[in-house]
């Protein structure tokens, strides 16, 4: 769906836990958004491991327009990715994904959440700050393709 179709359709976005049948579309979105994308098998493995939380955003036609994931261990979580289709950005979808992901994490007893973000990705940093994330460190040359430093952010119990 291109941006014009999305605007014209005025569809409501449903954010929900990821289902197995979402994975092919999520893997395609992953390729669109990231230079080193996860595979379908990678998503399947992550989806079925322990407390991990993966959520999707779908339009009224069940087209996946975004997703987010979190690896959970005990009372801590690590956000893996937050992705929204380029044609659907600036519509509040990433915010809806973050809100739902955080609520799901808190419901599972997760009290501290970590993430890494490209130092140049100011839009993502602003989104994360909106949800209480704060920079606590920098990791040199963390990203490849292109090579870039990462900011480490967290929210929750200090």
Tab-separated table of C-alpha atoms in Angstrom:
chain	number	residue	atom	x	y	z
A	1	UNK	CA	0.000	0.000	0.000
A	2	UNK	CA	1.431	3.369	-0.917
A	3	UNK	CA	1.071	6.502	1.203
A	4	UNK	CA	-1.827	7.886	-0.839
A	5	UNK	CA	-3.820	4.645	-0.549
A	6	UNK	CA	-3.184	4.610	3.202
A	7	UNK	CA	-4.401	8.189	3.604
A	8	UNK	CA	-7.442	7.639	1.372
A	9	UNK	CA	-8.481	4.412	3.069
A	10	UNK	CA	-8.491	6.056	6.530
A	11	UNK	CA	-8.055	2.606	7.953
A	12	UNK	CA	-7.787	1.903	11.617
A	13	UNK	CA	-4.607	0.186	12.669
A	14	UNK	CA	-4.864	-2.872	14.885
A	15	UNK	CA	-1.856	-3.622	17.060
A	16	UNK	CA	-1.762	-7.181	18.347
A	17	UNK	CA	0.595	-9.983	19.269
A	18	UNK	CA	2.362	-11.418	16.249
A	19	UNK	CA	0.937	-14.633	14.821
A	20	UNK	CA	2.772	-17.303	12.892
A	21	UNK	CA	0.943	-16.338	9.701
A	22	UNK	CA	2.254	-12.739	10.059
A	23	UNK	CA	5.871	-13.825	9.684
A	24	UNK	CA	6.201	-13.782	5.858
A	25	UNK	CA	4.897	-10.183	5.724
A	26	UNK	CA	7.016	-9.166	8.720
A	27	UNK	CA	10.119	-10.645	7.049
A	28	UNK	CA	9.371	-8.611	3.902
A	29	UNK	CA	8.956	-5.449	5.993
A	30	UNK	CA	12.236	-6.283	7.718
A	31	UNK	CA	13.987	-6.348	4.313
A	32	UNK	CA	12.448	-2.970	3.471
A	33	UNK	CA	13.591	-1.328	6.699
A	34	UNK	CA	16.960	-2.825	7.620
A	35	UNK	CA	20.279	-3.403	5.857
A	36	UNK	CA	20.851	-6.690	7.721
A	37	UNK	CA	17.357	-8.184	7.968
A	38	UNK	CA	16.214	-11.119	10.036
A	39	UNK	CA	15.049	-14.215	8.163
A	40	UNK	CA	11.636	-15.846	8.420
A	41	UNK	CA	13.279	-18.647	10.413
A	42	UNK	CA	14.773	-16.090	12.775
A	43	UNK	CA	11.327	-14.647	13.470
A	44	UNK	CA	9.821	-18.106	13.948
A	45	UNK	CA	12.533	-19.052	16.430
A	46	UNK	CA	12.171	-15.786	18.379
A	47	UNK	CA	8.379	-15.982	18.429
A	48	UNK	CA	8.391	-19.365	20.097
A	49	UNK	CA	11.137	-18.784	22.671
A	50	UNK	CA	10.025	-18.261	26.243
A	51	UNK	CA	8.735	-14.865	27.259
A	52	UNK	CA	9.642	-13.004	24.046
A	53	UNK	CA	7.053	-10.502	22.839
A	54	UNK	CA	6.525	-9.640	19.176
A	55	UNK	CA	3.678	-7.386	18.054
A	56	UNK	CA	2.375	-6.276	14.685
A	57	UNK	CA	0.363	-3.388	13.316
A	58	UNK	CA	-2.100	-4.322	10.597
A	59	UNK	CA	-4.547	-2.277	8.564
A	60	UNK	CA	-8.199	-3.224	8.043
A	61	UNK	CA	-7.194	-5.481	5.148
A	62	UNK	CA	-4.745	-7.364	7.398
A	63	UNK	CA	-1.718	-5.862	5.629
A	64	UNK	CA	1.189	-5.738	8.067
A	65	UNK	CA	2.413	-2.134	8.183
A	66	UNK	CA	4.659	-2.376	11.241
A	67	UNK	CA	6.072	-4.606	13.918
A	68	UNK	CA	8.154	-4.501	17.078
A	69	UNK	CA	9.886	-7.158	19.113
A	70	UNK	CA	11.321	-7.644	22.557
A	71	UNK	CA	13.506	-10.411	23.962
A	72	UNK	CA	12.613	-11.070	27.588
A	73	UNK	CA	14.739	-12.568	30.335
A	74	UNK	CA	13.415	-12.603	33.867
A	75	UNK	CA	12.332	-9.027	34.669
A	76	UNK	CA	14.310	-7.336	31.846
A	77	UNK	CA	13.670	-6.936	28.144
A	78	UNK	CA	15.620	-5.855	25.079
A	79	UNK	CA	13.769	-4.288	22.166
A	80	UNK	CA	15.076	-5.924	19.014
A	81	UNK	CA	13.477	-3.793	16.300
A	82	UNK	CA	10.689	-1.330	15.717
A	83	UNK	CA	9.775	-1.081	12.033
A	84	UNK	CA	7.073	0.716	10.067
A	85	UNK	CA	6.630	0.530	6.324
A	86	UNK	CA	8.089	3.628	4.722
A	87	UNK	CA	4.777	4.385	2.998
A	88	UNK	CA	2.963	4.433	6.366
A	89	UNK	CA	5.347	6.463	8.517
A	90	UNK	CA	4.369	9.642	10.361
A	91	UNK	CA	0.933	8.204	11.192
A	92	UNK	CA	1.555	7.271	14.830
A	93	UNK	CA	2.026	3.566	14.096
A	94	UNK	CA	5.416	3.338	15.816
A	95	UNK	CA	3.892	4.977	18.906
A	96	UNK	CA	1.049	2.448	18.934
A	97	UNK	CA	3.561	-0.391	18.609
A	98	UNK	CA	5.677	0.981	21.477
A	99	UNK	CA	2.665	1.492	23.753
A	100	UNK	CA	1.390	-2.043	23.159
A	101	UNK	CA	4.840	-3.599	23.481
A	102	UNK	CA	5.507	-1.817	26.777
A	103	UNK	CA	2.084	-2.795	28.156
A	104	UNK	CA	2.678	-6.427	27.190
A	105	UNK	CA	6.131	-6.329	28.785
A	106	UNK	CA	4.818	-4.822	32.020
A	107	UNK	CA	2.047	-7.452	32.130
A	108	UNK	CA	4.806	-10.095	32.052
A	109	UNK	CA	6.611	-8.460	34.974
A	110	UNK	CA	9.343	-6.770	32.932
A	111	UNK	CA	10.507	-3.726	34.866
A	112	UNK	CA	13.476	-2.565	32.781
A	113	UNK	CA	13.742	-2.383	28.993
A	114	UNK	CA	16.894	-1.762	26.941
A	115	UNK	CA	17.457	-0.934	23.282
A	116	UNK	CA	20.123	0.207	20.851
A	117	UNK	CA	19.539	2.932	18.275
A	118	UNK	CA	21.694	4.381	15.525
A	119	UNK	CA	23.298	7.619	16.679
A	120	UNK	CA	22.010	9.330	13.523
A	121	UNK	CA	18.405	8.108	13.914
A	122	UNK	CA	17.006	11.169	15.655
A	123	UNK	CA	13.369	10.295	14.877
A	124	UNK	CA	13.690	6.936	16.659
A	125	UNK	CA	15.516	8.544	19.597
A	126	UNK	CA	12.686	11.054	19.965
A	127	UNK	CA	10.114	8.226	19.892
A	128	UNK	CA	11.966	6.281	22.575
A	129	UNK	CA	12.409	9.365	24.766
A	130	UNK	CA	8.629	9.880	24.553
A	131	UNK	CA	8.270	6.524	26.329
A	132	UNK	CA	10.791	7.276	29.061
A	133	UNK	CA	13.958	5.840	27.528
A	134	UNK	CA	17.205	7.588	28.402
A	135	UNK	CA	20.672	7.250	26.922
A	136	UNK	CA	23.069	5.583	29.341
A	137	UNK	CA	26.004	4.631	27.076
A	138	UNK	CA	27.388	4.606	23.555
A	139	UNK	CA	28.690	1.577	21.681
A	140	UNK	CA	31.314	2.364	19.010
A	141	UNK	CA	30.897	0.790	15.561
A	142	UNK	CA	27.918	-1.302	16.685
A	143	UNK	CA	26.106	-1.163	13.360
A	144	UNK	CA	27.348	-2.304	9.966
A	145	UNK	CA	26.004	-1.416	6.520
A	146	UNK	CA	26.626	1.452	7.106
A	147	UNK	CA	29.019	1.364	10.028
A	148	UNK	CA	27.818	3.584	12.841
A	149	UNK	CA	27.837	3.989	16.606
A	150	UNK	CA	24.830	3.014	18.707
A	151	UNK	CA	23.292	4.804	21.628
A	152	UNK	CA	22.195	2.459	24.418
A	153	UNK	CA	18.929	3.478	26.035
A	154	UNK	CA	16.829	2.099	28.874
A	155	UNK	CA	13.636	2.750	30.787
A	156	UNK	CA	12.420	1.414	34.088
A	157	UNK	CA	14.122	0.439	37.328
A	158	UNK	CA	17.472	2.139	37.643
